[in-house]
Coordinates of C-alpha atoms in Angstrom, one line a residue:
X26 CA 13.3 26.8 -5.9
X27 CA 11.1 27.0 -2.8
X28 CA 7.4 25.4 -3.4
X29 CA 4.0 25.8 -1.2
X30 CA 3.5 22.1 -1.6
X31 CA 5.6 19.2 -2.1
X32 CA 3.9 15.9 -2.8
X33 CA 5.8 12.9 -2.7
X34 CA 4.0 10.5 -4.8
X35 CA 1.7 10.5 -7.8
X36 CA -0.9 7.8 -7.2
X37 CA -4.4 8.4 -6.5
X38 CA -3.8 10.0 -3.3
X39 CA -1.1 12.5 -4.4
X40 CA -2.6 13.5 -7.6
X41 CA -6.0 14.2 -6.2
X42 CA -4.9 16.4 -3.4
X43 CA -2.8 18.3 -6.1
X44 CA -5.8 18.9 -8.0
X45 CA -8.0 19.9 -5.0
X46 CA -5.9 22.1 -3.7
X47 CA -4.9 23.7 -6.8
X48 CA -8.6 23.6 -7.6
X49 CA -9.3 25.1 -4.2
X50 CA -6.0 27.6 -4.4
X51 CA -5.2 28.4 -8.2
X52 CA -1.6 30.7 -7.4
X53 CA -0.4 27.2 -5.0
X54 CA 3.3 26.1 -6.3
X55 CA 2.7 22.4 -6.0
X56 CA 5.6 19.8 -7.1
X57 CA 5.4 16.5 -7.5
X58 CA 8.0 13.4 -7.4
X59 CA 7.4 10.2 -9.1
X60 CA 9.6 7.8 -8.1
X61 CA 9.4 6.4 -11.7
X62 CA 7.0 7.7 -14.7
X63 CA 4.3 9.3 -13.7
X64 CA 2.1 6.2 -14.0
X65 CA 4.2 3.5 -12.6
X66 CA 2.5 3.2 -8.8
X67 CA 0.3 0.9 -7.4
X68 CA -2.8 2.5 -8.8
X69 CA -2.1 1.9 -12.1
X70 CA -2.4 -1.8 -11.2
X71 CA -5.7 -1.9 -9.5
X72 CA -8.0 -3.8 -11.1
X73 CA -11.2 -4.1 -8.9
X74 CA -12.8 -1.4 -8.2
X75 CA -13.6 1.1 -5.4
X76 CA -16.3 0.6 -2.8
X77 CA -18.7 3.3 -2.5
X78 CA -22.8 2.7 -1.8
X79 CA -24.6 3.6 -5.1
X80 CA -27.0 1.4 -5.0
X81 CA -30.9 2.3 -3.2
X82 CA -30.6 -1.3 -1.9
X83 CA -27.1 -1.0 0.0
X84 CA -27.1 1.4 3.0
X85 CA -23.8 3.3 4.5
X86 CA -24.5 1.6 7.3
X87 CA -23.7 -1.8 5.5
X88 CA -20.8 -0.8 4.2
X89 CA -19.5 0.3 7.6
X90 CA -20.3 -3.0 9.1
X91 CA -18.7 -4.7 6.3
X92 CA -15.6 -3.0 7.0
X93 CA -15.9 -3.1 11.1
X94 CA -16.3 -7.1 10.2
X95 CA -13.6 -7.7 8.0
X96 CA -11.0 -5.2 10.1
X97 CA -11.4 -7.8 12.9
X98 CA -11.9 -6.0 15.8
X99 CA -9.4 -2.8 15.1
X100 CA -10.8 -0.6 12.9
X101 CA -11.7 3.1 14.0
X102 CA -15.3 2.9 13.7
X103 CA -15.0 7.0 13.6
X104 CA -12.5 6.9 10.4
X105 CA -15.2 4.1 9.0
X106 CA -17.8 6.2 8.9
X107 CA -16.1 9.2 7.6
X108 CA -15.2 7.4 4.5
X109 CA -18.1 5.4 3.9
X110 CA -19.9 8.6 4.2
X111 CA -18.0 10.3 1.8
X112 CA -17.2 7.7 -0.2
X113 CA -20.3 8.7 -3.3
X114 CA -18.8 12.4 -3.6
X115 CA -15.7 10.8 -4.2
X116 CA -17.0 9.0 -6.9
X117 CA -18.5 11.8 -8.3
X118 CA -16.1 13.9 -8.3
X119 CA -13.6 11.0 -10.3
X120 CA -16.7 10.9 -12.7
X121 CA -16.5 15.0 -13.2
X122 CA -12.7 14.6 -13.6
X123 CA -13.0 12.2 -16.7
X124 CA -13.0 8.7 -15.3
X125 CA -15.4 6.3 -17.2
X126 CA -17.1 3.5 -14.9
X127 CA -19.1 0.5 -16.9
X128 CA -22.2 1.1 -16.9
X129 CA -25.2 -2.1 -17.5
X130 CA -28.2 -0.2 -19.3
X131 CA -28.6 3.4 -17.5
X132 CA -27.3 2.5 -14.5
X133 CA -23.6 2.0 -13.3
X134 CA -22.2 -1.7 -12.8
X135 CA -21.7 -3.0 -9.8
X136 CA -20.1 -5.9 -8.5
X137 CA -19.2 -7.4 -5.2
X138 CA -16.0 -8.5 -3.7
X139 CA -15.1 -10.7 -0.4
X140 CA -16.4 -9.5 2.8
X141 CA -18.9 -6.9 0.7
X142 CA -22.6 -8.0 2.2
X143 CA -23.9 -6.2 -1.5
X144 CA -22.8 -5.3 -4.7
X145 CA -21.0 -1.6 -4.3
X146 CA -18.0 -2.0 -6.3
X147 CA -18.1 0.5 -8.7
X148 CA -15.2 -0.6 -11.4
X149 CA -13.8 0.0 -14.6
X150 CA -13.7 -3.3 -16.5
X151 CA -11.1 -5.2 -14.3
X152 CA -8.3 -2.3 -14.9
X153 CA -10.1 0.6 -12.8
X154 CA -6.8 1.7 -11.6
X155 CA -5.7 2.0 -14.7
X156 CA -9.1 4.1 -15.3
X157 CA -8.7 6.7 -12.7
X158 CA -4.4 6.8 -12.7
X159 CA -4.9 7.9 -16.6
X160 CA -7.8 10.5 -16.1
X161 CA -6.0 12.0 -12.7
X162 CA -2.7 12.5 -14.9
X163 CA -4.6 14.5 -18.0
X164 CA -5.9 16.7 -15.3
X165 CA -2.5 17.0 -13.3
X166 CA -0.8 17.4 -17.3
X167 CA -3.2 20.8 -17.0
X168 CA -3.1 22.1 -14.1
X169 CA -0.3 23.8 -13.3
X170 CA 1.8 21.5 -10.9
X171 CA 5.1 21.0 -11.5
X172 CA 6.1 17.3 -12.0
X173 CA 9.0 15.6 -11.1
X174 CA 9.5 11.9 -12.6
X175 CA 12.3 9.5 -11.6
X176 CA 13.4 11.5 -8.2
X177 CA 12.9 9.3 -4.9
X178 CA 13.1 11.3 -2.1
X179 CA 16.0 9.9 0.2
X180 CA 14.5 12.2 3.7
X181 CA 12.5 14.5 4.5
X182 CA 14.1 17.6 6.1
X183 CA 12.8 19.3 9.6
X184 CA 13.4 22.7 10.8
X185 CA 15.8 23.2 13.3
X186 CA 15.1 25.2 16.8
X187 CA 16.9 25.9 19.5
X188 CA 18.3 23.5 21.8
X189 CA 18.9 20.6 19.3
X190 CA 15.0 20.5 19.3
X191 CA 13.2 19.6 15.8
X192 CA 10.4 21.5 14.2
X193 CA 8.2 21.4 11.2
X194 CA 8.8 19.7 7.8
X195 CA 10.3 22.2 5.2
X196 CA 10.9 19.6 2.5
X197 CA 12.8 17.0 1.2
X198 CA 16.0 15.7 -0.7
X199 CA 15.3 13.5 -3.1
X200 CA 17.7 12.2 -5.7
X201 CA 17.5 12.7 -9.4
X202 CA 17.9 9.1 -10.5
X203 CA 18.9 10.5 -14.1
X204 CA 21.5 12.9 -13.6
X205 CA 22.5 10.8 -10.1
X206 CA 22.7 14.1 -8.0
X207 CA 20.4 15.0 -4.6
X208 CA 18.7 18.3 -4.8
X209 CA 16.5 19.9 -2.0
X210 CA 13.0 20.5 -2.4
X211 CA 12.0 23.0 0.3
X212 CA 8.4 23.5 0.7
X213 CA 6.0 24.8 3.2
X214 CA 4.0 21.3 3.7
X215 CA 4.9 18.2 2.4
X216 CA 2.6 15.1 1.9
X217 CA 3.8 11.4 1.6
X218 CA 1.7 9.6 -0.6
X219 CA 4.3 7.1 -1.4
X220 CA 2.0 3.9 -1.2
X221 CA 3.0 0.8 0.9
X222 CA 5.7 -1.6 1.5
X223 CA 5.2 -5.4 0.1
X224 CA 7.7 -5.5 -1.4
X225 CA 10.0 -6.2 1.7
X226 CA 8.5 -9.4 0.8
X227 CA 9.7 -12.0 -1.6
X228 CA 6.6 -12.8 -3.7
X229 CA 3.9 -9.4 -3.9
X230 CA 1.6 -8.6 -6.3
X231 CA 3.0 -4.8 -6.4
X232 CA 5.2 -2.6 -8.7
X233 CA 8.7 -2.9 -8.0
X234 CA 8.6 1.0 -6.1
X235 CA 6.4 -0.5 -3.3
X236 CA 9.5 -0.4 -0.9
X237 CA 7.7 1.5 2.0
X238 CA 9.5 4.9 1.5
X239 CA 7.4 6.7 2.7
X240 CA 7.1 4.9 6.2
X241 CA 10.8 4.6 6.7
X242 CA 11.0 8.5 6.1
X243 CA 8.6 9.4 8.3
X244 CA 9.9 7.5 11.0
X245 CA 13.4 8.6 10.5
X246 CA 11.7 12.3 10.8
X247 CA 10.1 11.4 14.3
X248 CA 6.7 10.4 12.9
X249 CA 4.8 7.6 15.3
X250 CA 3.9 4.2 12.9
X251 CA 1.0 1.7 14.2
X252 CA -0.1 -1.3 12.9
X253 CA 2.9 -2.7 10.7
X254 CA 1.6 -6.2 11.8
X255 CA -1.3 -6.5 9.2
X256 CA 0.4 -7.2 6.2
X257 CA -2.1 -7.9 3.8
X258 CA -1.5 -11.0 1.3
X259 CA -3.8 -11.0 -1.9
X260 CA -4.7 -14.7 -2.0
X261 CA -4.9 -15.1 -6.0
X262 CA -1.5 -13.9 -8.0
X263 CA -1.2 -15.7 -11.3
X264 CA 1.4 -18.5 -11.0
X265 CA 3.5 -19.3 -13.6
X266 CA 7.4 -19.1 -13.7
X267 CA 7.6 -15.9 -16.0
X268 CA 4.3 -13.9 -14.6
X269 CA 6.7 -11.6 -12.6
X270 CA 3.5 -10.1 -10.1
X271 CA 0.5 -10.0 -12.2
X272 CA -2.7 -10.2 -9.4
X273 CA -6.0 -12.3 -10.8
X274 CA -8.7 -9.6 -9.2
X275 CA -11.0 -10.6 -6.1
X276 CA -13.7 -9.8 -8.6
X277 CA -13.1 -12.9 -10.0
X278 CA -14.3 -14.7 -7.2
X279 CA -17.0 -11.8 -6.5
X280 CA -18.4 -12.8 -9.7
X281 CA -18.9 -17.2 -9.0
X282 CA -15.2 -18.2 -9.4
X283 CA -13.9 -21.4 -7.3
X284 CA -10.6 -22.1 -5.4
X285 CA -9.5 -25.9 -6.4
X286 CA -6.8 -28.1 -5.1
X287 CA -5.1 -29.9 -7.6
X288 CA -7.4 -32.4 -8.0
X289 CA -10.5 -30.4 -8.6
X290 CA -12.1 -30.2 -5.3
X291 CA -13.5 -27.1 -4.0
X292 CA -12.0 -26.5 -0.4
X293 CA -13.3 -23.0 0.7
X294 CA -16.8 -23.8 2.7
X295 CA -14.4 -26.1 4.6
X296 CA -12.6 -22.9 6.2
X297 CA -15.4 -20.2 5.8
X298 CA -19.0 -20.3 5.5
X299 CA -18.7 -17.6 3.0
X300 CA -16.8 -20.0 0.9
X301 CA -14.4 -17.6 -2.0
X302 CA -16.0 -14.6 -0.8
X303 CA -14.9 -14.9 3.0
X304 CA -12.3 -11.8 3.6
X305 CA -8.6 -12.1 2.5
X306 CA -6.8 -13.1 5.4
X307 CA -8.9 -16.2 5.6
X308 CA -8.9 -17.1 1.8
X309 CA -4.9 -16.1 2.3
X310 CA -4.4 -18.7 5.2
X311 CA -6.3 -21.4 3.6
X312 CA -4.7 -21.8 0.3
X313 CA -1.6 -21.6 2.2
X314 CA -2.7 -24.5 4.5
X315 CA -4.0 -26.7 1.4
X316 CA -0.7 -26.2 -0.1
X317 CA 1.1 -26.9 2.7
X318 CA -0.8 -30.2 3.4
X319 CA -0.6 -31.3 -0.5
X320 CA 2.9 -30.2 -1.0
X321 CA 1.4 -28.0 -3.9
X322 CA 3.0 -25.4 -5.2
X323 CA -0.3 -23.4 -5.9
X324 CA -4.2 -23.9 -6.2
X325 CA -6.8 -23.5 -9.2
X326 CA -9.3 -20.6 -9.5
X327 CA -11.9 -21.6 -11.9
X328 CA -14.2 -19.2 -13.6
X329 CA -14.9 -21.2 -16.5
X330 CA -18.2 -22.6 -15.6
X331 CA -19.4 -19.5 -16.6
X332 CA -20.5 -18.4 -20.3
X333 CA -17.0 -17.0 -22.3
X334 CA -18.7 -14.1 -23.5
X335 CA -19.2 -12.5 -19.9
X336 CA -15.5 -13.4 -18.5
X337 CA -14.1 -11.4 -21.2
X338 CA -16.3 -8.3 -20.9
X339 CA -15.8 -8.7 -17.3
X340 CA -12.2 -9.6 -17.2
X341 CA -10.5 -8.5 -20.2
X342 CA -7.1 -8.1 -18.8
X343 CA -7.0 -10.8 -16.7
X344 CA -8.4 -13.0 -19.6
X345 CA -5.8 -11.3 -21.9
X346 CA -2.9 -11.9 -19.5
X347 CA -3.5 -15.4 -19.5
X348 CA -3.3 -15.8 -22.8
X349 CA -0.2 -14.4 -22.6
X350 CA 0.9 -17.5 -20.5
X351 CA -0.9 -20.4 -22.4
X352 CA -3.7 -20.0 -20.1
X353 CA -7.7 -19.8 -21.5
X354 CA -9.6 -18.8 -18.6
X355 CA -12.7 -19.3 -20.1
X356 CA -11.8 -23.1 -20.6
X357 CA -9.8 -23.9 -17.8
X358 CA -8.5 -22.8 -14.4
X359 CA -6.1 -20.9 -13.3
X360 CA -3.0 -21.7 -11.1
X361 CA -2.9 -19.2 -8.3
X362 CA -1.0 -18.3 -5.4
X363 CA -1.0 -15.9 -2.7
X364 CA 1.4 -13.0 -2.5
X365 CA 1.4 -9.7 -0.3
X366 CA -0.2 -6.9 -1.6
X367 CA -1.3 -4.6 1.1
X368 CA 0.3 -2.5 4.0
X369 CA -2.8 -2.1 6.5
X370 CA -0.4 0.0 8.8
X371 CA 1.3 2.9 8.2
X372 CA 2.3 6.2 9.4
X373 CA -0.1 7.0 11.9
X374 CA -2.8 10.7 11.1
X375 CA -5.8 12.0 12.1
X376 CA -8.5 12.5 9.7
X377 CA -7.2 14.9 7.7
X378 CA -4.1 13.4 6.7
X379 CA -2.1 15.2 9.9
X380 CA 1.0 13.0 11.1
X381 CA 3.1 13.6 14.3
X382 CA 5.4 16.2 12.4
X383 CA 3.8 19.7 11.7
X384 CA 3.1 20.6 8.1
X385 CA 3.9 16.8 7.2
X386 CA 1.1 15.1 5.9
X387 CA 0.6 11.2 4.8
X388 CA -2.3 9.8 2.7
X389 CA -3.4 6.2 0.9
X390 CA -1.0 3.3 1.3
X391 CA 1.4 5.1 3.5
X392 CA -0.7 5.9 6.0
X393 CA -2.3 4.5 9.1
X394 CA -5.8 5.8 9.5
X395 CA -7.7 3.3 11.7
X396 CA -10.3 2.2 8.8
X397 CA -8.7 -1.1 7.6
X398 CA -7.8 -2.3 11.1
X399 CA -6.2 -5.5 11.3
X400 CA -7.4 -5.9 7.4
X401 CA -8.4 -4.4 4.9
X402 CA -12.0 -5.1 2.9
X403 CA -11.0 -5.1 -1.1
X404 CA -11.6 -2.3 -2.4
X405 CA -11.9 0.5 0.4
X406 CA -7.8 1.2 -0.4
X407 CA -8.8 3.7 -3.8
X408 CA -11.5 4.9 -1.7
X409 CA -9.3 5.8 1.3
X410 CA -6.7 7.5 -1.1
X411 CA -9.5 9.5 -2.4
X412 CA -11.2 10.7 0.6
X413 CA -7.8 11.7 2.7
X414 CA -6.9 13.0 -0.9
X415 CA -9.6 15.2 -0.5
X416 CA -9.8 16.1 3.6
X417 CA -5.6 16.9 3.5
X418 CA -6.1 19.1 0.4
X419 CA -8.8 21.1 2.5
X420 CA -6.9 21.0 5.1
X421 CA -3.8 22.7 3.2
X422 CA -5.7 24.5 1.3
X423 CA -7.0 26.4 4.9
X424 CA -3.9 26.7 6.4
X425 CA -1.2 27.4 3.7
X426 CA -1.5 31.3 4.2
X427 CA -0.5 30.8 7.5
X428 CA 2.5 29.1 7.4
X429 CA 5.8 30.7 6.9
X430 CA 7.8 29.9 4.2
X431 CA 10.7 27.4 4.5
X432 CA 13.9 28.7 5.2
X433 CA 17.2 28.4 3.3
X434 CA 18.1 24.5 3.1
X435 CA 21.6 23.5 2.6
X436 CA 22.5 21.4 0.0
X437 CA 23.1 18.1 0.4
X438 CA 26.8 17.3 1.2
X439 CA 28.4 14.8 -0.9
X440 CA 32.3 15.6 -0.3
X441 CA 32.9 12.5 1.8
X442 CA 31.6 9.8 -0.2
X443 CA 32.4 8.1 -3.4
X444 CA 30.9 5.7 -6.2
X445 CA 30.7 2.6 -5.5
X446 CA 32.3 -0.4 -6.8
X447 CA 30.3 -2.7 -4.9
X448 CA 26.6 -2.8 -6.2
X449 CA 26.7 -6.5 -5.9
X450 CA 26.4 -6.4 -2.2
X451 CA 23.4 -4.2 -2.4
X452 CA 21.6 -6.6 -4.8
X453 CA 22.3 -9.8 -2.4
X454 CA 21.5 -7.8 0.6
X455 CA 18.3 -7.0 -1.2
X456 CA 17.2 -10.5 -1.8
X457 CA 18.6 -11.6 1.2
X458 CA 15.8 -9.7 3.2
X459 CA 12.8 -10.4 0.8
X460 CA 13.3 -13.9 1.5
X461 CA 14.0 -14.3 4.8
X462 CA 10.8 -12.1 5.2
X463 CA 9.2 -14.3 3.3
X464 CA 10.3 -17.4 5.2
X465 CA 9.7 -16.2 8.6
X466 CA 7.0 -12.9 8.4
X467 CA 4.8 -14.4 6.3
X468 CA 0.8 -15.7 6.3
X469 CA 1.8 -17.7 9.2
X470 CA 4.4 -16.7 12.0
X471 CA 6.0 -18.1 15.2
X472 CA 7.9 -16.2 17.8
X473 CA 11.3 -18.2 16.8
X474 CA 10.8 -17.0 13.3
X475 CA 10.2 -13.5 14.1
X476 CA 13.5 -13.5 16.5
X477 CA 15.3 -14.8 13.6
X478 CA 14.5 -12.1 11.1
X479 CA 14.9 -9.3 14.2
X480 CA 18.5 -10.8 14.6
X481 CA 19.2 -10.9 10.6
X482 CA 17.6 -7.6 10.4
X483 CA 20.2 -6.2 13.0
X484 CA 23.3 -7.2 11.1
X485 CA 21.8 -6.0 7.6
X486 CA 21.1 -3.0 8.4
X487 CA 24.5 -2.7 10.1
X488 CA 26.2 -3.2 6.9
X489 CA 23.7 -0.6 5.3
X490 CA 24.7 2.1 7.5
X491 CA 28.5 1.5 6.7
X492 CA 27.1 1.4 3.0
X493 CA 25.3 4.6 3.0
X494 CA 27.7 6.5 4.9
X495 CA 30.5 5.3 2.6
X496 CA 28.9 5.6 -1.0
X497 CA 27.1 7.9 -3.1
X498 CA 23.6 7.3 -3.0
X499 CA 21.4 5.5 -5.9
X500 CA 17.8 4.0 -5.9
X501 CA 18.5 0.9 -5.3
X502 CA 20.5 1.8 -1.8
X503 CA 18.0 3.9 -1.0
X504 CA 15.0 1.2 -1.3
X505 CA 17.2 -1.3 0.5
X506 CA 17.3 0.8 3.6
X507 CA 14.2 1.9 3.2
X508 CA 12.7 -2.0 3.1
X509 CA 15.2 -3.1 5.9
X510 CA 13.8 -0.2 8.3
X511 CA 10.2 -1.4 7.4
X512 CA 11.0 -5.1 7.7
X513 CA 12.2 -3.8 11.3
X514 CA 9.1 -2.3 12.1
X515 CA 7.0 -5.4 10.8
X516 CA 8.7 -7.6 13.0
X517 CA 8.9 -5.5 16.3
X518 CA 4.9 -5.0 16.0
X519 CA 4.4 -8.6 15.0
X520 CA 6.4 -9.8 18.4
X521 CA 4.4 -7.1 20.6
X522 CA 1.3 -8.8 19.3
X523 CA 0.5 -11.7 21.3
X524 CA -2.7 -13.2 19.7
X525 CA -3.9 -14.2 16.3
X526 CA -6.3 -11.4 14.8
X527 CA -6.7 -10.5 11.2
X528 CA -3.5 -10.7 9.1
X529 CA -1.7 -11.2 11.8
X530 CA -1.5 -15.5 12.4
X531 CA 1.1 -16.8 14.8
X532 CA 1.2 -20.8 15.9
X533 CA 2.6 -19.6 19.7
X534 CA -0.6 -17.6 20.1
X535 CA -3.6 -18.9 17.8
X536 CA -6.3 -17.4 19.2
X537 CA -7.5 -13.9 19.9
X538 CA -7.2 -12.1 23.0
X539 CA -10.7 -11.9 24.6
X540 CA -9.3 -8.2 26.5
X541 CA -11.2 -5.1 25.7
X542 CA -10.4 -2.7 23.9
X543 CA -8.2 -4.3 21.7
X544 CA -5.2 -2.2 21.4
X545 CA -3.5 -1.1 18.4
X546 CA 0.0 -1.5 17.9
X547 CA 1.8 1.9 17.7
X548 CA 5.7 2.5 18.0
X549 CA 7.2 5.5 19.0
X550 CA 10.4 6.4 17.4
X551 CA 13.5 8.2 19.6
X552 CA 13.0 11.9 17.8
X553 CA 8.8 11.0 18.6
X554 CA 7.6 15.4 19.6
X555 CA 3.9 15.6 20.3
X556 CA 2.4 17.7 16.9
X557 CA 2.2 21.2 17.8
X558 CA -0.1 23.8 15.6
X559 CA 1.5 24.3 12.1

C-alpha cells in the first residue's frame, strides 16, 4: 500500500496537519502511526495551557518579548513572531474543531505561567492536553485517515540515485509491535511528529514513548539537528516513591503557589526577582541548589494558602492525583522535584516544517524551529505544534500534486537475524544510560562529566550495533538505540557549548559568552545533502 502522506506520530502536531490537509485535499491517502494507542503521547499529558494573546490588554508584541526573554539570547526572533502572530487562529480553529476552554462569565479564562508578562494562557482546567488530544482524535476517527496504533517506525527510507547518492524520503519501516513483523510504508512525504526525547533521562515527567525517535531517524537519514543542548527540566514533578512521572502544572505557581525548603521558608526571590514565576531553567537550577545544600531529597510547593474551593476548580487533577498519594493540596504542600520534560532542540526546519531531506517534514517536539531558543516559555510547545501543524499541511497540501509517487520499496530483510534470548541486556543497557545521563547531563554539567557519558556512550552503543545487527527487532531495542543516538547528540552539543546560557549550566564555564551573535549549535551528520526542490 503506497500512501500520499505518512505521519509519524499522533499528537497535536500530527493530528492537526492530517486534518488540514485532508480538510484542504479531501482524495489525500494519509496514514498514521501511533507508537502506542492513539492517545498515549505527550499531549495527552499537558496540563497548562497554550499561550496565545486573547486578551485587549496583552499585545503580540508582549508575547514575543516574553519568549525572546525567556529563550536567552537564541531564539529566532523571525519564527517568534510567526507564531505569536498566528497563535489566536490557532486557537480558533481548536475551538471550531470541538475543544472546550474554561471560560469565567462570557469571557475565556486566562491564566499566567512563568516568564508570561500577562495572563494569555488559554487552558482547559489543568488537563488542556487532555482537552485538545480527545477533540483532535474524534475528528481524525472521521476523517478518512488511516490509523496505525502500536507500529514504531524503526527508519525512514530515502530514494536512491545514481552514484551511491541519496534523494528524497519515500517512507518508512516501522514495526508492528503486535504481530512483531516490519512492514514498509512508502509514501510521497513523510512528517515526524514524534515528540521529544527526555526520556534518555532517568527522572522526566513524560510518557514512556518520549525516546527521541524521531531525531535519531532523522539524523540517521542525513537530516542536520541543532540545539540538543537545551534540555528543558520541569522544576515541579510530584515526589513520592510510587508517582511514576506525574508533573504538578506551572499554573500552580502562575496562580500564588510557593516553593519551600523543608523547613517552610520560601527561597525563590533569593535566586530571581520574579520569585516562582521566574522561567524554568532558573526555578530548575534553584531547587536543585537548595537540595543540594540541604541534602533534601525534594522541596514543598504550597498552594494551600489559598481558598479550597478555587484549587479544585482550578486544579482538579492535580488535586485529584494527590489524593491518590495521601496528599491534600488544599491543606498542605506538596513535595516536588525537578525532572526533564522538554527537548528545546530538534531536527532542524524552516517555517513550514521543511527539514534537510526533501519531502521529509518534522513538527512540535521533534523539531528545531528557532522559537524556544535556549528555553522554552511554558506553554508555547502546544502552540508551536499547532502552528507548524498548520504551515506543513499548507505546505503539503500545495505541493503533493507535484511530487511523484514513491517507487517500489523492498521489504525489509529479516533472513539473517534471530529472536533473542537476551532481553536482559537490553533492559540494563537501558537503565544504564538513563542514569548516567542523569548523573552527568543533567541541570548542572561539567566538562569531566560530559567526557564521561561521551566515553560510556561510545561502548553502549557499540554493543547496540552488535545487538541490532544480530537480533530481530522489538520496541524496546529500537527505543534504546534511538535514546543512545540522542544521548550522543546531547552530549556532543553540550561540550561544543562553552558558556552557561539557558538550560544549558556548566561549572567550567558559568557565565555567558558576551560574543555577538550568539551561535546556535547545529551538527551535521556524514550523509548531511543540502535540500533540493521536492
Amino acid at each position: 500500500m503506497s500512501y500520499d502522506l505518512l505521519i509519524i506520530g499522533s499528537g497535536a502536531a500530527g493530528l492537526s496537519l492530517a486534518l488540514r490537509v485532508l480538510d484542504a485535499r479531501p482524495q489525500t491517502r494519509v496514514a498514521v502511526l501511533a507508537k502506542g494507542p492513539l492517545s498515549e503521547g505527550s499531549t495527552m499529558y499537558a496540563q497548562g495551557g497554550i499561550a496565545a494573546v486573547l486578551d485587549a490588554a496583552d499585545s503580540t508584541d508582549a508575547h514575543l518579548a516574553d519568549t525572546l526573554n525567556a529563550g536567552a539570547g537564541l531564539c529566532n526572533a523571525d519564527t517568534v513572531r510567526f507564531v505569536v502572530d498566528n497563535a489566536k487562529p490557532a486557537i480558533q480553529w481548536l475551538i471550531d474543531k470541538g475543544v472546550l476552554f474554561d471560560r469565567e462569565g462570557g469571557d475565556y479564562h486566562l491564566t499566567r505561567e512563568g516568564g508570561h508578562s500577562h495572563r494569555r494562557v488559554i487552558h482547559s482546567a489543568d488537563a488542556t492536553g487532555k482537552a485538545v488530544q480527545t477533540a483532535l482524535m474524534e475528528r481524525i476517527a472521521e476523517s478518512g485517515a488511516e490509523l496505525f496504533e502500536h507500529h514504531i517506525a524503526v527508519d525512514l527510507i530515502r530514494e536512491r540515485l545514481g552514484g551511491g547518492r541519496l534523494g528524497r524520503c519515500v517512507g518508512a519501516y516501522a514495526l508492528d509491535r503486535a504481530s512483531g513483523r516490519v512492514h514498509a510504508f512508502p509514501a510521497r512525504a513523510v512528517v515526524l511528529a514524534t515528540g521529544g526525547a527526555a526520556r534518555v533521562y532517568l527522572y522526566s515527567s513524560n510518557p514512556d514513548g518520549s525516546t527521541g525517535d524521531g531525531i535519531a531517524m532523522a539524523w540517521r537519514a542525513g537530516a542536520r539537528v541543532a540545539n540538543m543542548e537545551f534540555s528543558q527540566f520541569h522544576p515541579t514533578c510530584l515526589y513520592h516513591p510510587k508517582a511514576k512521572t506525574f508533573l504538578v502544572t506551572e499554573a500552580v505557581r502562575g496562580e500564588g503557589g510557593h516553593l519551600l525548603r523543608p523547613d517552610g521558608t520560601r527561597f525563590m526571590d533569593e535566586y530571581d526577582p520574579r520569585g516562582e514565576l521566574a522561567p524554568r531553567d532558573i526555578v530548575a537550577r534553584a531547587i536543585d541548589d537548595v537540595m543540594k545544600r540541604m541534602g533534601c531529597p525534594n522541596v514543598y510547593l504550597d498552594i494551600s494558602h489559598k481558598p479550597a474551593d478555587f484549587i479544585r476548580a482550578h486544579f482538579p487533577t492535580v488535586h485529584a492525583e494527590c489524593l491518590n498519594y495521601g496528599i491534600d493540596m488544599t491543606k498542605e504542600p506538596i513535595p516536588v522535584v525537578p525532572a526533564a520534560h522538554y527537548t528545546c532542540g530538534g531536527v532542524l526546519t524552516d517555517l513550514s516544517g521543511r527539514t534537510d531531506v526533501p519531502n521529509l517534514y518534522a513538527i512540535g517536539e521533534v523539531s528545531c524551529t528557532g522559537l524556544h531558543g535556549a528555553n522554552r516559555m511554558a506553554s508555547n510547545s502546544l502552540l508551536e505544534c499547532l502552528v507548524f501543524g498548520a504551515s506543513a499541511a499548507e505546505d503539503i497540501a500545495t505541493k503533493l500534486d507535484k511530487v511523484a509517487p514513491p517507487p517500489v520499496i523492498s521489504a525489509w530483510d529479516e533472513s539473517w537475524v534471530t529472536d533473542s534470548d537476551e532481553e536482559v541486556v537490553v533492559a540494563h543497557n537501558w537503565d544504564e544510560l538513563r542514569r548516567f545521563m542523569w548523573d552527568y547531563v543533567g541541570i548542572v554539567r561539567s566538562t569531566k562529566r560530559l567526557e564521561r557519558a561521551k566515553h560510556r556512550i561510545k561502548l553502549l552503543q557499540s554493543e547496540i550495533a552488535e545487538y541490532y545487527g544480530s537480533f530481530r527487532v522489538t520496541n524496546d531495542l529500537l527505543e534504546l538505540r534511538n535514546l543512545a543516538t540522542v544521548a550522543e547528540l546531547i552530549v556532543r552539543s553540550a561540550l561544543s557549548r562553552r558558556e552557561s546560557r539557558g538550560l544549558h549550566y556548566t561549572i567550567d564555564y558559568p557565565d555567558r559568552d558576551s560574543i555577538a551573535p550568539v551561535q546556535n549549535t547545529v551538527l551535521v551528520p556524514k550523509n548531511f545533502s543540502a535540500r533540493r526542490s521536492s
